[in-house]
Amino acid sequence: DKGTYPFYMLKEIDEQPNVMRKLSQVYLNDAGNPVINEDLLATLKQADRLYIVAAGTSYHAGLVGAKLFESLANVPTEVHVSSEFAYNQPLLSAHPFFIFLTQSGETADSREVLLNVNEQKFPSLTITNVPNSTLSREATYTLLLHAGPEIAVASTKAYTAQIALEAILAKAIGMVDGQAAAKDFDVKQQLALVANGMQALVDEKDTFEALAKDALLHTPNAFYIGRGLDYDVSLETALKLKEISYVQAEGFASGELKHGTIALIEKDTPVIGIITQKNTAGLTRSNLQEVAARGAKTITIVTDDLAKPEDTIVLPAVDERMTALLSVVPGQLLAYYTSLNKGLDVDKPRNLAKSVTVE
Ligand code: M6R
């Protein structure tokens, strides 16, 4: 039931602070330590490499997760698009462990990989929002996202739930052998900060609607740019925009623009820069200046500690590894309001289904 909301997508965007709190309740004890199936952790600990396999938005959540597993649990992690991995399996490490990220648990492309993985007798975990879904039943282990039903075709709260649960799991793996990065990472406090930060963003809907009308409503194309985690989020926010507003949007590693794509910049082409990582903030700012000099209409989404007076959207500060949970929200709302103001059916974009059960 969407209650007073015009579309499920907006309701689901608004539910994200509570989803963060729910995951904290379900998976963290009072001391803030993860409570995760011991058998799963022992199996994960034997792995020399994690392979995250997913499609679409879940793939984008995997890109963020890989950085969490590497930095908090010190385990090499690769992320793959399901439909590619299924028919072009790369050389694997000696002891691989597979993580399937899938909101629905029914994505055919991901299931095809799981069938191959099971044939090769490798251990696997499905992280899904749907209990008893196909990928949940067929994997060795399951962790649930507890995000509540996601009805809008465009995924929002499942993406942030996946990242939050990956952060918890990464801490849990690192804690098994007492790694300092995992011990020092207060995921409970971070999720509380993230929940409050998300609330502050969703309370600013008018700002995002005005921005969407000004920059995105009449443009044929748009770019999201960033580096590292910000690049991962730029891929997701571009997907949101194209999926429901039909603006041709691309996420780019900001350093790559000058290697070709900058040729597309014309007067008023929207370029949205995401800046949340200290080590690359200055570089992305220069890239934005380069496109602005060629006429682009630039918008910045920047964390508080890196913000300058001229920035467009300022995000509350959280641990640098958790910024994706906040930096994605403006992109979700910009896509929503672009679609809404075009008079489109936000929840049911053309040519798309909520779960893709064919390859
Ligand atoms: O249910 P899944 O997470 O496996 O679905 C994967 C993609 O089909 C899905 O994320 C799709 O990209 C969304 N519509 C994006 O908003």
Coordinates of C-alpha atoms in Angstrom, one line a residue, residues 146-271:
H146 CA 14.9 -6.9 5.7
A147 CA 14.1 -3.9 3.5
G148 CA 10.4 -4.7 3.2
P149 CA 8.8 -5.4 -0.2
E150 CA 10.2 -3.2 -3.0
I151 CA 7.5 -2.6 -5.6
A152 CA 8.9 0.2 -7.8
V153 CA 10.9 -1.2 -10.7
A154 CA 13.7 1.2 -9.9
S155 CA 15.5 -0.2 -7.0
T156 CA 16.4 2.2 -4.1
K157 CA 16.1 0.8 -0.6
A158 CA 17.4 -2.6 -1.7
Y159 CA 20.6 -1.0 -2.9
T160 CA 21.3 0.8 0.3
A161 CA 20.3 -2.3 2.3
Q162 CA 22.7 -4.4 0.3
I163 CA 25.6 -2.0 1.1
A164 CA 24.7 -1.7 4.8
L165 CA 24.6 -5.5 5.1
E166 CA 27.9 -5.8 3.2
A167 CA 29.5 -3.4 5.7
I168 CA 28.2 -5.5 8.6
L169 CA 29.4 -8.8 6.9
A170 CA 32.8 -7.3 6.1
K171 CA 33.2 -6.3 9.7
A172 CA 32.1 -9.7 10.9
I173 CA 34.7 -11.5 8.6
G174 CA 37.5 -9.1 9.7
M175 CA 36.6 -9.7 13.4
V176 CA 37.0 -13.5 13.1
D177 CA 40.8 -13.1 13.2
G178 CA 40.8 -9.7 15.1
Q179 CA 41.8 -7.4 12.2
A180 CA 42.3 -3.9 13.4
A181 CA 40.4 -2.2 10.6
A182 CA 37.3 -4.3 11.4
K183 CA 37.6 -3.8 15.2
D184 CA 38.0 -0.1 14.8
F185 CA 35.1 0.2 12.5
D186 CA 32.0 1.1 14.5
V187 CA 29.4 -0.1 12.0
K188 CA 26.5 0.4 14.5
Q189 CA 27.4 4.1 15.0
Q190 CA 27.9 4.5 11.3
L191 CA 24.5 3.1 10.4
A192 CA 22.9 5.4 13.0
L193 CA 24.7 8.4 11.4
V194 CA 23.7 7.2 7.9
A195 CA 20.0 6.8 9.0
N196 CA 20.0 10.4 10.3
G197 CA 21.8 11.7 7.2
M198 CA 19.4 10.0 4.9
Q199 CA 16.5 11.5 6.8
A200 CA 18.0 15.0 6.4
L201 CA 18.3 14.4 2.7
V202 CA 14.8 13.1 2.1
D203 CA 13.4 16.0 4.1
E204 CA 14.8 18.3 1.4
K205 CA 12.6 17.1 -1.4
D206 CA 11.7 20.6 -2.7
T207 CA 15.4 21.3 -3.3
F208 CA 15.8 18.1 -5.4
E209 CA 12.6 18.7 -7.4
A210 CA 13.8 22.3 -8.2
L211 CA 17.2 21.0 -9.3
A212 CA 15.7 18.2 -11.4
K213 CA 13.4 20.7 -13.2
D214 CA 16.3 23.1 -13.8
A215 CA 19.0 20.7 -14.9
L216 CA 17.4 17.4 -16.1
L217 CA 13.9 17.9 -17.3
H218 CA 14.7 19.1 -20.8
T219 CA 18.1 17.5 -21.4
P220 CA 18.6 14.6 -23.8
N221 CA 21.7 13.4 -21.8
A222 CA 23.5 13.8 -18.6
F223 CA 26.7 12.6 -16.9
Y224 CA 27.5 11.5 -13.3
I225 CA 31.2 11.5 -12.5
G226 CA 33.3 10.5 -9.6
R227 CA 36.4 8.4 -8.5
G228 CA 36.5 5.3 -6.4
L229 CA 33.4 4.9 -4.4
D230 CA 32.0 8.0 -6.0
Y231 CA 32.4 6.4 -9.4
D232 CA 30.5 3.3 -8.2
V233 CA 27.7 5.6 -7.1
S234 CA 27.8 7.5 -10.3
L235 CA 27.0 4.3 -12.2
E236 CA 24.0 3.7 -10.0
T237 CA 22.6 7.2 -10.1
A238 CA 23.0 7.3 -13.9
L239 CA 21.1 4.0 -14.1
K240 CA 18.3 5.5 -12.0
L241 CA 18.0 8.5 -14.3
K242 CA 17.9 6.5 -17.5
E243 CA 15.6 3.8 -16.2
I244 CA 12.7 6.0 -15.2
S245 CA 13.2 9.4 -16.9
Y246 CA 14.6 8.1 -20.3
V247 CA 17.4 10.7 -20.2
Q248 CA 20.5 9.1 -21.7
A249 CA 22.7 9.1 -18.7
E250 CA 26.2 7.7 -18.1
G251 CA 28.3 7.3 -15.0
F252 CA 32.0 7.9 -15.6
A253 CA 35.2 7.6 -13.8
S254 CA 35.9 11.3 -13.8
G255 CA 39.5 10.8 -15.0
E256 CA 38.2 9.0 -18.1
L257 CA 36.1 12.0 -19.4
K258 CA 39.1 13.6 -21.1
H259 CA 39.9 10.3 -22.8
G260 CA 36.9 10.7 -25.2
T261 CA 33.6 11.4 -23.6
I262 CA 34.3 15.1 -23.0
A263 CA 33.6 15.6 -26.7
L264 CA 29.9 15.2 -25.9
I265 CA 29.8 18.2 -23.6
E266 CA 27.8 21.1 -25.0
K267 CA 26.2 24.2 -23.6
D268 CA 24.1 23.2 -20.5
T269 CA 24.9 19.4 -20.6
P270 CA 24.4 18.4 -17.0
V271 CA 27.4 17.0 -15.3

